[in-house]
PDB file of C-alpha atoms in Angstrom:
ATOM      1  CA  MET A 821       7.948  19.725  -1.610  1.00 40.00           C
ATOM      2  CA  THR A 822       7.456  19.259   2.573  1.00 46.00           C
ATOM      3  CA  VAL A 823       5.201  17.195   4.421  1.00 51.00           C
ATOM      4  CA  ASP A 824       2.742  20.714   4.473  1.00 75.00           C
ATOM      5  CA  PHE A 825       1.731  19.776   0.723  1.00 84.00           C
ATOM      6  CA  TYR A 826       1.404  16.349   1.500  1.00 86.00           C
ATOM      7  CA  SER A 827      -1.604  16.788   4.388  1.00 89.00           C
ATOM      8  CA  PHE A 828      -3.107  19.801   2.260  1.00 89.00           C
ATOM      9  CA  ALA A 829      -3.617  17.362  -0.259  1.00 89.00           C
ATOM     10  CA  LYS A 830      -4.915  14.330   1.909  1.00 92.00           C
ATOM     11  CA  GLY A 831      -7.197  17.517   3.303  1.00 92.00           C
ATOM     12  CA  ILE A 832      -9.154  18.587   0.163  1.00 93.00           C
ATOM     13  CA  VAL A 833      -8.624  13.978  -1.231  1.00 93.00           C
ATOM     14  CA  LYS A 834     -10.447  12.936   1.719  1.00 95.00           C
ATOM     15  CA  GLY A 835     -13.534  15.736   1.759  1.00 95.00           C
ATOM     16  CA  VAL A 836     -13.926  14.835  -1.702  1.00 95.00           C
ATOM     17  CA  LEU A 837     -13.915  11.206  -1.780  1.00 95.00           C
ATOM     18  CA  THR A 838     -14.925  10.795   1.370  1.00 96.00           C
ATOM     19  CA  PRO A 839     -18.125  11.463   1.556  1.00 97.00           C
ATOM     20  CA  PHE A 840     -18.339  10.544  -2.266  1.00 97.00           C
ATOM     21  CA  TYR A 841     -17.271   6.626  -1.501  1.00 97.00           C
ATOM     22  CA  ARG A 842     -19.303   6.685   1.896  1.00 97.00           C
ATOM     23  CA  ILE A 843     -15.581   5.426   3.123  1.00 98.00           C
ATOM     24  CA  GLN A 844     -15.473   3.582   6.225  1.00 97.00           C
ATOM     25  CA  THR A 845     -11.858   2.530   7.891  1.00 98.00           C
ATOM     26  CA  ILE A 846     -11.975  -0.226   9.949  1.00 98.00           C
ATOM     27  CA  GLY A 847      -8.972  -1.161  12.021  1.00 98.00           C
ATOM     28  CA  ILE A 848      -6.964   1.720  12.640  1.00 97.00           C
ATOM     29  CA  GLU A 849      -6.206   2.009  15.731  1.00 97.00           C
ATOM     30  CA  GLN A 850      -4.088  -1.406  15.298  1.00 96.00           C
ATOM     31  CA  PHE A 851      -2.103   0.826  12.721  1.00 98.00           C
ATOM     32  CA  PRO A 852       1.347   1.135  14.550  1.00 98.00           C
ATOM     33  CA  LYS A 853       2.540   4.888  15.625  1.00 97.00           C
ATOM     34  CA  GLU A 854       5.968   4.886  15.539  1.00 96.00           C
ATOM     35  CA  GLY A 855       8.446   3.036  13.430  1.00 97.00           C
ATOM     36  CA  GLY A 856       9.314   1.082   9.615  1.00 97.00           C
ATOM     37  CA  VAL A 857       5.912   0.494   8.674  1.00 98.00           C
ATOM     38  CA  LEU A 858       5.296  -1.890   5.247  1.00 98.00           C
ATOM     39  CA  LEU A 859       1.672  -1.428   4.299  1.00 98.00           C
ATOM     40  CA  CYS A 860       0.341  -3.775   2.209  1.00 98.00           C
ATOM     41  CA  ALA A 861      -3.023  -3.696   0.416  1.00 98.00           C
ATOM     42  CA  ASN A 862      -4.756  -5.027  -2.703  1.00 97.00           C
ATOM     43  CA  HIS A 863      -4.954  -3.426  -5.413  1.00 95.00           C
ATOM     44  CA  ILE A 864      -8.758  -3.356  -7.303  1.00 96.00           C
ATOM     45  CA  SER A 865      -9.194   0.440  -8.791  1.00 94.00           C
ATOM     46  CA  ASN A 866      -6.207   3.786  -9.015  1.00 90.00           C
ATOM     47  CA  LEU A 867      -8.245   5.138  -6.794  1.00 94.00           C
ATOM     48  CA  ASP A 868      -6.949   2.785  -3.607  1.00 95.00           C
ATOM     49  CA  PRO A 869      -3.240   5.207  -3.424  1.00 92.00           C
ATOM     50  CA  PRO A 870      -5.399   7.928  -2.271  1.00 93.00           C
ATOM     51  CA  VAL A 871      -8.346   6.121  -0.388  1.00 96.00           C
ATOM     52  CA  ILE A 872      -5.183   4.654   1.461  1.00 96.00           C
ATOM     53  CA  GLY A 873      -3.327   7.284   2.182  1.00 95.00           C
ATOM     54  CA  ILE A 874      -6.728   9.149   3.321  1.00 96.00           C
ATOM     55  CA  THR A 875      -7.584   6.786   6.161  1.00 97.00           C
ATOM     56  CA  ALA A 876      -3.911   5.729   7.383  1.00 97.00           C
ATOM     57  CA  PRO A 877      -2.602   7.812  10.205  1.00 96.00           C
ATOM     58  CA  ARG A 878       0.968   8.464   8.820  1.00 96.00           C
ATOM     59  CA  PRO A 879       2.396   9.649   5.514  1.00 95.00           C
ATOM     60  CA  ILE A 880       2.819   7.034   3.188  1.00 95.00           C
ATOM     61  CA  ARG A 881       5.654   6.522   0.524  1.00 94.00           C
ATOM     62  CA  PHE A 882       4.398   4.902  -2.189  1.00 91.00           C
ATOM     63  CA  MET A 883       5.709   2.547  -4.962  1.00 84.00           C
ATOM     64  CA  ALA A 884       4.839   3.992  -8.017  1.00 77.00           C
ATOM     65  CA  LYS A 885       4.794   3.156 -11.787  1.00 75.00           C
ATOM     66  CA  GLU A 886       7.853   4.300 -13.446  1.00 75.00           C
ATOM     67  CA  GLU A 887       4.911   5.587 -16.080  1.00 75.00           C
ATOM     68  CA  LEU A 888       3.506   8.452 -13.997  1.00 72.00           C
ATOM     69  CA  PHE A 889       7.009   9.539 -13.961  1.00 75.00           C
ATOM     70  CA  ARG A 890       7.180  10.441 -17.595  1.00 79.00           C
ATOM     71  CA  ALA A 891       4.978  13.419 -17.843  1.00 74.00           C
ATOM     72  CA  PRO A 892       5.734  16.341 -16.047  1.00 73.00           C
ATOM     73  CA  VAL A 893       3.117  17.991 -14.507  1.00 69.00           C
ATOM     74  CA  VAL A 894       2.137  14.588 -13.039  1.00 68.00           C
ATOM     75  CA  LYS A 895       6.152  13.868 -12.062  1.00 70.00           C
ATOM     76  CA  THR A 896       5.595  16.638  -9.874  1.00 73.00           C
ATOM     77  CA  LEU A 897       2.276  15.970  -8.104  1.00 76.00           C
ATOM     78  CA  VAL A 898       3.277  12.210  -7.342  1.00 77.00           C
ATOM     79  CA  LYS A 899       6.819  12.787  -6.083  1.00 73.00           C
ATOM     80  CA  SER A 900       5.635  15.776  -3.883  1.00 73.00           C
ATOM     81  CA  LEU A 901       3.606  13.104  -2.777  1.00 77.00           C
ATOM     82  CA  HIS A 902       6.588  10.884  -1.644  1.00 77.00           C
ATOM     83  CA  ALA A 903       5.639   8.478  -4.405  1.00 83.00           C
ATOM     84  CA  PHE A 904       9.113   6.713  -5.999  1.00 83.00           C
ATOM     85  CA  PRO A 905       9.522   5.173  -9.517  1.00 75.00           C
ATOM     86  CA  VAL A 906       9.145   1.547 -10.013  1.00 79.00           C
ATOM     87  CA  LYS A 907      10.123  -0.782 -13.110  1.00 77.00           C
ATOM     88  CA  ARG A 908       7.201  -2.906 -13.107  1.00 66.00           C
ATOM     89  CA  GLY A 909       8.028  -6.904 -15.135  1.00 57.00           C
ATOM     90  CA  MET A 910      11.646  -6.632 -13.620  1.00 52.00           C
ATOM     91  CA  ASN A 911      13.677  -6.478 -11.003  1.00 71.00           C
ATOM     92  CA  ASP A 912      14.496  -2.954 -10.540  1.00 77.00           C
ATOM     93  CA  ARG A 913      17.183  -2.311  -7.658  1.00 86.00           C
ATOM     94  CA  GLN A 914      17.095   1.455  -7.238  1.00 87.00           C
ATOM     95  CA  ALA A 915      13.390   1.200  -6.295  1.00 87.00           C
ATOM     96  CA  LEU A 916      13.998  -1.853  -3.843  1.00 89.00           C
ATOM     97  CA  ARG A 917      16.856   0.114  -2.276  1.00 92.00           C
ATOM     98  CA  THR A 918      14.331   3.276  -1.908  1.00 92.00           C
ATOM     99  CA  GLY A 919      11.708   0.871  -0.074  1.00 93.00           C
ATOM    100  CA  LEU A 920      14.392  -0.507   2.399  1.00 95.00           C
ATOM    101  CA  GLU A 921      15.526   3.084   2.553  1.00 95.00           C
ATOM    102  CA  VAL A 922      12.262   4.134   3.466  1.00 96.00           C
ATOM    103  CA  LEU A 923      11.352   1.399   6.548  1.00 97.00           C
ATOM    104  CA  LYS A 924      15.443   1.516   7.463  1.00 96.00           C
ATOM    105  CA  GLN A 925      14.324   5.871   8.149  1.00 96.00           C
ATOM    106  CA  GLY A 926      10.940   4.611  10.153  1.00 97.00           C
ATOM    107  CA  GLU A 927       8.667   5.939   7.487  1.00 97.00           C
ATOM    108  CA  VAL A 928       5.389   3.534   5.805  1.00 97.00           C
ATOM    109  CA  LEU A 929       6.155   2.303   2.978  1.00 97.00           C
ATOM    110  CA  GLY A 930       2.498   1.915   0.877  1.00 96.00           C
ATOM    111  CA  ILE A 931       2.907  -1.523  -1.765  1.00 94.00           C
ATOM    112  CA  PHE A 932       0.513  -3.626  -3.577  1.00 94.00           C
ATOM    113  CA  PRO A 933       1.851  -6.470  -3.538  1.00 94.00           C
ATOM    114  CA  GLU A 934      -0.328  -8.121  -6.780  1.00 93.00           C
ATOM    115  CA  GLY A 935       1.817  -5.124  -8.894  1.00 86.00           C
ATOM    116  CA  THR A 936      -0.946  -4.706 -10.406  1.00 87.00           C
ATOM    117  CA  ARG A 937      -4.804  -3.832 -10.297  1.00 89.00           C
ATOM    118  CA  SER A 938      -7.223  -6.941 -10.230  1.00 89.00           C
ATOM    119  CA  LYS A 939      -9.859  -6.221 -13.253  1.00 84.00           C
ATOM    120  CA  ASP A 940     -12.400  -8.255 -11.705  1.00 84.00           C
ATOM    121  CA  GLY A 941     -11.648  -7.472  -7.786  1.00 83.00           C
ATOM    122  CA  ARG A 942     -10.254 -11.241  -6.904  1.00 87.00           C
ATOM    123  CA  LEU A 943      -6.875 -10.995  -5.510  1.00 92.00           C
ATOM    124  CA  LYS A 944      -4.186 -12.314  -7.695  1.00 92.00           C
ATOM    125  CA  LYS A 945      -0.770 -13.582  -6.663  1.00 92.00           C
ATOM    126  CA  ALA A 946       2.207 -11.527  -4.778  1.00 93.00           C
ATOM    127  CA  LEU A 947       4.966 -10.754  -6.594  1.00 91.00           C
ATOM    128  CA  PRO A 948       8.075 -11.802  -4.511  1.00 91.00           C
ATOM    129  CA  GLY A 949       8.851  -7.432  -3.401  1.00 91.00           C
ATOM    130  CA  VAL A 950       6.570  -7.831  -0.771  1.00 94.00           C
ATOM    131  CA  GLY A 951       7.992 -10.366   1.008  1.00 95.00           C
ATOM    132  CA  PHE A 952      11.666  -9.136   0.025  1.00 94.00           C
ATOM    133  CA  PHE A 953      10.988  -6.280   2.238  1.00 95.00           C
ATOM    134  CA  ALA A 954       9.065  -7.969   4.583  1.00 96.00           C
ATOM    135  CA  LEU A 955      11.981 -10.167   5.400  1.00 96.00           C
ATOM    136  CA  ARG A 956      14.643  -7.552   4.864  1.00 94.00           C
ATOM    137  CA  THR A 957      13.961  -5.171   7.502  1.00 94.00           C
ATOM    138  CA  GLU A 958      12.324  -5.546  10.959  1.00 94.00           C
ATOM    139  CA  ALA A 959       9.352  -3.101   9.830  1.00 96.00           C
ATOM    140  CA  ALA A 960       6.019  -3.998  11.172  1.00 98.00           C
ATOM    141  CA  VAL A 961       4.458  -5.194   8.322  1.00 98.00           C
ATOM    142  CA  VAL A 962       0.126  -4.356   7.989  1.00 98.00           C
ATOM    143  CA  PRO A 963      -2.422  -6.049   5.715  1.00 98.00           C
ATOM    144  CA  CYS A 964      -4.996  -3.875   4.233  1.00 98.00           C
ATOM    145  CA  ALA A 965      -8.138  -4.758   2.284  1.00 98.00           C
ATOM    146  CA  ILE A 966     -10.191  -2.104   0.471  1.00 97.00           C
ATOM    147  CA  VAL A 967     -13.708  -3.488   0.261  1.00 96.00           C
ATOM    148  CA  GLY A 968     -15.290  -1.890  -3.241  1.00 87.00           C
ATOM    149  CA  PRO A 969     -17.114  -1.326  -4.752  1.00 91.00           C
ATOM    150  CA  TYR A 970     -16.054   1.863  -6.719  1.00 95.00           C
ATOM    151  CA  ARG A 971     -19.617   3.273  -6.703  1.00 95.00           C
ATOM    152  CA  PRO A 972     -21.105   6.789  -6.205  1.00 96.00           C
ATOM    153  CA  PHE A 973     -22.821   6.854  -2.425  1.00 96.00           C
ATOM    154  CA  VAL A 974     -22.056   2.947  -1.925  1.00 96.00           C
ATOM    155  CA  PRO A 975     -19.809   2.628   1.513  1.00 96.00           C
ATOM    156  CA  LEU A 976     -16.438   1.665   0.896  1.00 97.00           C
ATOM    157  CA  LYS A 977     -14.384  -0.206   3.569  1.00 98.00           C
ATOM    158  CA  VAL A 978     -10.396   0.786   4.497  1.00 98.00           C
ATOM    159  CA  VAL A 979      -9.732  -2.662   6.612  1.00 98.00           C
ATOM    160  CA  TYR A 980      -6.632  -2.195   8.399  1.00 98.00           C
ATOM    161  CA  GLY A 981      -5.238  -5.910  10.610  1.00 98.00           C
ATOM    162  CA  ALA A 982      -3.296  -6.239  12.970  1.00 98.00           C
ATOM    163  CA  PRO A 983       0.544  -6.211  11.822  1.00 98.00           C
ATOM    164  CA  ILE A 984       1.836  -9.731  10.881  1.00 98.00           C
ATOM    165  CA  ASP A 985       4.246 -11.155  13.030  1.00 95.00           C
ATOM    166  CA  MET A 986       7.270 -12.518  10.652  1.00 96.00           C
ATOM    167  CA  ALA A 987       9.712 -13.375  13.285  1.00 94.00           C
ATOM    168  CA  PRO A 988       9.371 -17.049  12.437  1.00 95.00           C
ATOM    169  CA  LEU A 989      10.030 -16.569   8.656  1.00 95.00           C
ATOM    170  CA  ARG A 990      12.184 -14.463   9.305  1.00 94.00           C
ATOM    171  CA  ALA A 991      14.224 -16.944  11.336  1.00 94.00           C
ATOM    172  CA  ARG A 992      14.108 -19.305   9.368  1.00 93.00           C
ATOM    173  CA  LYS A 993      14.952 -17.473   6.773  1.00 93.00           C
ATOM    174  CA  ALA A 994      12.094 -17.994   4.169  1.00 96.00           C
ATOM    175  CA  SER A 995      11.750 -17.141   0.560  1.00 96.00           C
ATOM    176  CA  PRO A 996      10.626 -13.749  -0.481  1.00 95.00           C
ATOM    177  CA  GLU A 997       8.043 -15.896  -2.498  1.00 96.00           C
ATOM    178  CA  GLU A 998       6.503 -17.636   1.133  1.00 97.00           C
ATOM    179  CA  ALA A 999       6.764 -14.369   2.588  1.00 97.00           C
ATOM    180  CA  ALA A1000       4.652 -12.678   0.171  1.00 97.00           C
ATOM    181  CA  ASP A1001       2.328 -15.812  -0.046  1.00 97.00           C
ATOM    182  CA  TYR A1002       2.469 -15.372   3.727  1.00 98.00           C
ATOM    183  CA  ILE A1003       1.124 -11.412   3.295  1.00 98.00           C
ATOM    184  CA  MET A1004      -1.404 -11.933   1.316  1.00 97.00           C
ATOM    185  CA  ASP A1005      -3.410 -14.887   3.326  1.00 97.00           C
ATOM    186  CA  HIS A1006      -3.865 -11.902   5.530  1.00 98.00           C
ATOM    187  CA  ILE A1007      -4.875  -9.677   3.513  1.00 98.00           C
ATOM    188  CA  ARG A1008      -7.708 -12.546   1.968  1.00 97.00           C
ATOM    189  CA  GLN A1009      -8.927 -13.146   5.285  1.00 97.00           C
ATOM    190  CA  LEU A1010      -9.480  -9.265   5.914  1.00 97.00           C
ATOM    191  CA  LEU A1011     -11.621  -9.171   2.796  1.00 96.00           C
ATOM    192  CA  GLU A1012     -12.973 -12.307   4.028  1.00 95.00           C
ATOM    193  CA  GLN A1013     -14.572 -11.618   6.652  1.00 95.00           C
ATOM    194  CA  HIS A1014     -15.549  -7.704   5.631  1.00 95.00           C
ATOM    195  CA  GLN A1015     -17.173  -8.338   2.384  1.00 87.00           C
TER     196      GLN A1015
END
């Protein structure tokens, strides 16, 4: 499938979700217009990927749980939306390689550092994978906060922060865990500012 399908799907989903959840987008002017971007967001709903997809100014390649690729119809849909599978709870080398390639090609990689949805909306500890991507590439790291709740006609905010300066951590060869915590701190600050 082509980017044309992505744009088509984005238009339809935007037309449905934006008025239903009264989606407000904040800080979009800070989003890099070109180059690799590691987009990191908190995860509170299964609707997070499409909501980020319709508010971000560039197409996003999401890492999606492997289970979604088992049903033929769903697999075709998520692949046509540029997602690729990741095995949760283990070191998935193929997913890591794909993610690095996405960033090196100057695309946007969407990732939920917590690895799974937060049932109570509170931030969980980030998995080291997000730190791995942030340290191994020169991609801009953009924090994003989804400020819920997902309730009909109750405003939902999607807040994009300024790119995080990862240079000091890259220079001193910080661990992926340390980088992941650093990124989550930025997401936490966005949440606190816009609650």
